[in-house]
C-alpha cells in the first residue's frame, strides 16, 4: 500500500483548513498536551481513576524521612566470640559444675527460665486461711480428679480437732473432706459436742469416722446419682468416744434420749443434710452429714430418736422371803389342804337328793332348715 500526500488530499479535502505540515504540528502539540496532563494527574488521586493513571506519588516528607534513616549509622555487628548475657548471669549465680569422666557438663537452664516453666501454685482459699492449727490439724492435699465428676478442689485431710482448752479430738481414721465441710465438723465438735461431754463430767477423745471421701453413687447403688461422699462433701459419724472410756453412740438406744436429742438439734442446725434411723435402712447404725447446696436453701433432717428398749424380765425366780416357813412345812400344809378340799367335795355330792340327780333336762325340739 502506497501513501502519498496528493492522494491524501484528493481523498480527504484539506483545502481551506490546514496543510500537511500544519496537521503534523497540530498532532505533535496534542500528544504533548496529553502527556503533560497525564503526568500532572499522577500527583493526585481521583475517585474515577479506573486504569491507575492518576496514582498519587509518595509525598516528599516520606522521601525525606527515608533519606534521613538511611543517613543514620547502624551499630556494628556483635562479634561471635563475645559471651551472651544469659551465660554471664548463669556464671555469676551458679559455679560451673566439674566435668564427669572427662566430659564437659551439659548446659543447665538459668534460674529465671526454670521458674517460668513451673506452674503457678493456686492461692489458698479464705477457708484454708481460717482453718488454722489452733482449730484443727488438717493439712491440705492436692485436688482429686476422678471418674464421673468425683473429687474436688481445696481438699484437706482432717486428722484431729483442737478444742478451746487445747485438747485434741482425734478423727479415726483421718477424713478427706473439702475445706468448708472440715471447718463445719470442727465447729460442731468444738461448740456443741465438747460442752455436751462437759455436762456428763468428761471430755471427748475420739470421733468415729465411719466414711468420708469415696467415689461412689448414693447408697452404693450402681448407676445412682453421685453421692456427696464422691464430692468429699460428706461425713458419716457413728459415735463419740469419751475420755472416761465410755462412748456416745448416736444411734444407740441405750444412750439417754435427751443426749441423742441434743445431738440431733445441733447437727440439723449446722448441716444441710442429716440422715439417720428412720430415713432408710442404709443409715440405721450411723448418722450422715453433708453440706449439699439445693434451691432455696432446702434442708433435709431425717433422724428419728427412738425410745430406749424395754427391760427384759430376769429369767431366774425371785428370792424366797425371809418370813416364809421352811419348804418341808409348807409342803405338808399343802397336802393337808388338798385332802380337806377333797372331803368337802364328797360331802357336797352326798347331800344332793336322788330326785335332783335323776332329773334330766327336757328334750329339745329338732329344727329343720328350709332349702332354697
Coordinates of C-alpha atoms in Angstrom, one line a residue, residues 2-186:
X2 CA 1.5 3.3 -1.2
X3 CA 0.7 6.6 0.6
X4 CA 1.3 10.0 -0.8
X5 CA 0.2 13.4 0.1
X6 CA -1.5 14.2 -3.2
X7 CA -3.6 11.0 -2.9
X8 CA -4.5 12.0 0.7
X9 CA -5.5 15.5 -0.3
X10 CA -7.5 14.1 -3.2
X11 CA -9.4 11.7 -1.0
X12 CA -9.6 13.9 2.0
X13 CA -10.0 17.5 1.1
X14 CA -7.6 19.6 3.3
X15 CA -8.2 22.8 1.4
X16 CA -9.3 25.7 3.5
X17 CA -8.3 24.1 6.9
X18 CA -4.6 23.1 7.1
X19 CA -1.8 21.9 5.1
X20 CA 0.1 18.6 5.7
X21 CA 2.8 20.4 7.7
X22 CA 0.3 22.2 9.8
X23 CA -1.5 18.9 10.5
X24 CA 1.7 17.3 11.8
X25 CA 2.4 20.2 14.0
X26 CA -1.1 20.1 15.4
X27 CA -0.8 16.3 16.1
X28 CA 2.5 16.8 17.9
X29 CA 1.0 19.5 20.2
X30 CA -2.0 17.3 21.0
X31 CA 0.3 14.4 22.0
X32 CA 2.5 16.7 24.2
X33 CA -0.6 18.1 26.0
X34 CA -2.0 14.7 26.7
X35 CA 1.3 13.5 28.2
X36 CA 1.6 16.6 30.3
X37 CA -1.9 16.2 31.7
X38 CA -1.2 12.5 32.5
X39 CA 1.9 13.4 34.4
X40 CA 0.1 16.0 36.4
X41 CA -2.8 13.7 37.2
X42 CA -0.4 11.1 38.7
X43 CA 0.3 13.6 41.6
X44 CA -3.3 13.5 42.8
X45 CA -5.8 10.7 43.4
X46 CA -9.1 10.8 41.5
X47 CA -12.3 9.0 42.5
X48 CA -12.9 7.7 38.9
X49 CA -9.4 6.5 38.2
X50 CA -10.0 3.1 36.6
X51 CA -6.8 2.4 34.8
X52 CA -4.5 3.7 37.5
X53 CA -3.2 6.6 35.5
X54 CA -3.8 9.0 38.4
X55 CA -2.0 7.0 41.2
X56 CA -0.5 9.5 43.6
X57 CA 3.2 9.6 44.1
X58 CA 4.7 9.4 47.6
X59 CA 5.0 12.6 49.4
X60 CA 8.2 14.5 49.8
X61 CA 8.1 14.0 53.6
X62 CA 8.2 10.2 53.2
X63 CA 11.2 10.5 50.9
X64 CA 12.8 12.9 53.3
X65 CA 12.3 10.5 56.2
X66 CA 13.7 7.6 54.3
X67 CA 16.7 9.5 53.4
X68 CA 17.2 10.6 57.0
X69 CA 17.0 7.0 58.2
X70 CA 19.5 5.9 55.5
X71 CA 21.9 8.5 56.8
X72 CA 21.8 7.2 60.5
X73 CA 24.6 4.8 61.0
X74 CA 23.7 1.2 62.3
X75 CA 25.6 -0.4 65.2
X76 CA 28.4 -2.7 64.3
X77 CA 27.5 -6.4 64.5
X78 CA 28.3 -8.3 67.7
X79 CA 31.4 -10.4 67.5
X80 CA 31.0 -14.2 67.7
X81 CA 33.5 -14.7 70.5
X82 CA 31.6 -12.4 72.9
X83 CA 29.6 -14.4 75.6
X84 CA 25.9 -13.9 75.8
X85 CA 24.2 -12.1 78.7
X86 CA 22.4 -15.2 79.8
X87 CA 25.7 -17.1 80.0
X88 CA 27.1 -14.2 82.2
X89 CA 24.1 -14.4 84.5
X90 CA 24.4 -18.2 84.9
X91 CA 28.2 -17.9 85.6
X92 CA 27.6 -15.3 88.3
X93 CA 24.7 -17.2 90.1
X94 CA 26.0 -20.8 89.8
X95 CA 29.6 -22.0 89.5
X96 CA 30.3 -24.3 86.7
X97 CA 30.0 -28.0 87.6
X98 CA 33.1 -30.0 87.2
X99 CA 33.2 -32.4 84.3
X100 CA 32.5 -36.0 85.0
X101 CA 34.6 -38.7 83.3
X102 CA 36.4 -36.0 81.4
X103 CA 33.3 -34.9 79.5
X104 CA 32.0 -31.4 79.6
X105 CA 28.9 -30.8 81.7
X106 CA 25.7 -30.1 79.9
X107 CA 24.4 -26.6 79.9
X108 CA 21.9 -26.0 82.7
X109 CA 18.9 -23.6 82.3
X110 CA 19.1 -20.4 84.2
X111 CA 17.0 -20.0 87.4
X112 CA 14.6 -17.4 85.9
X113 CA 13.9 -19.7 82.9
X114 CA 13.2 -22.7 85.3
X115 CA 10.9 -20.5 87.4
X116 CA 8.9 -19.6 84.4
X117 CA 8.4 -23.2 83.4
X118 CA 6.9 -24.2 86.8
X119 CA 3.1 -24.0 87.1
X120 CA 1.9 -21.2 89.3
X121 CA 0.6 -22.6 92.6
X122 CA -3.1 -21.7 93.4
X123 CA -3.7 -19.2 96.1
X124 CA -5.1 -20.6 99.4
X125 CA -8.8 -20.0 99.8
X126 CA -10.4 -18.0 102.6
X127 CA -11.5 -21.2 104.3
X128 CA -7.9 -22.6 104.1
X129 CA -6.6 -19.4 105.7
X130 CA -9.2 -19.5 108.5
X131 CA -8.7 -23.3 109.3
X132 CA -5.5 -22.8 111.3
X133 CA -3.7 -25.3 113.6
X134 CA -5.5 -23.7 116.6
X135 CA -8.8 -25.1 115.3
X136 CA -7.9 -28.4 113.5
X137 CA -5.0 -30.4 112.3
X138 CA -6.0 -30.5 108.6
X139 CA -3.1 -30.4 106.1
X140 CA -4.0 -29.5 102.5
X141 CA -3.8 -32.2 99.8
X142 CA -3.8 -31.9 96.0
X143 CA -7.0 -31.7 94.1
X144 CA -8.6 -35.1 93.1
X145 CA -10.0 -35.6 89.6
X146 CA -11.8 -38.9 89.5
X147 CA -14.2 -40.6 87.0
X148 CA -17.8 -39.3 86.8
X149 CA -17.0 -36.0 88.5
X150 CA -15.6 -37.5 91.7
X151 CA -13.2 -35.5 93.8
X152 CA -12.8 -31.7 94.0
X153 CA -10.5 -28.8 94.9
X154 CA -9.5 -27.2 98.2
X155 CA -9.3 -30.6 99.9
X156 CA -7.8 -31.3 103.4
X157 CA -7.1 -34.4 105.5
X158 CA -8.8 -33.8 108.8
X159 CA -6.7 -35.6 111.4
X160 CA -7.7 -34.0 114.6
X161 CA -9.9 -31.2 116.1
X162 CA -8.3 -28.9 118.6
X163 CA -10.7 -27.9 121.5
X164 CA -10.7 -24.4 123.1
X165 CA -8.7 -25.9 126.0
X166 CA -6.0 -27.2 123.6
X167 CA -7.1 -30.8 123.9
X168 CA -7.2 -32.7 120.6
X169 CA -10.1 -34.9 119.4
X170 CA -8.6 -37.5 117.0
X171 CA -10.6 -38.3 113.9
X172 CA -10.2 -42.1 113.4
X173 CA -9.5 -42.7 110.6
X174 CA -8.5 -39.3 109.1
X175 CA -11.2 -37.9 106.9
X176 CA -10.6 -36.5 103.4
X177 CA -13.0 -33.6 103.1
X178 CA -13.4 -30.2 101.4
X179 CA -12.3 -27.3 103.5
X180 CA -15.8 -25.9 104.2
X181 CA -17.0 -29.4 105.3
X182 CA -14.0 -29.9 107.5
X183 CA -14.4 -26.5 109.1
X184 CA -18.1 -27.2 109.8
X185 CA -17.2 -30.5 111.5
X186 CA -14.6 -28.8 113.6

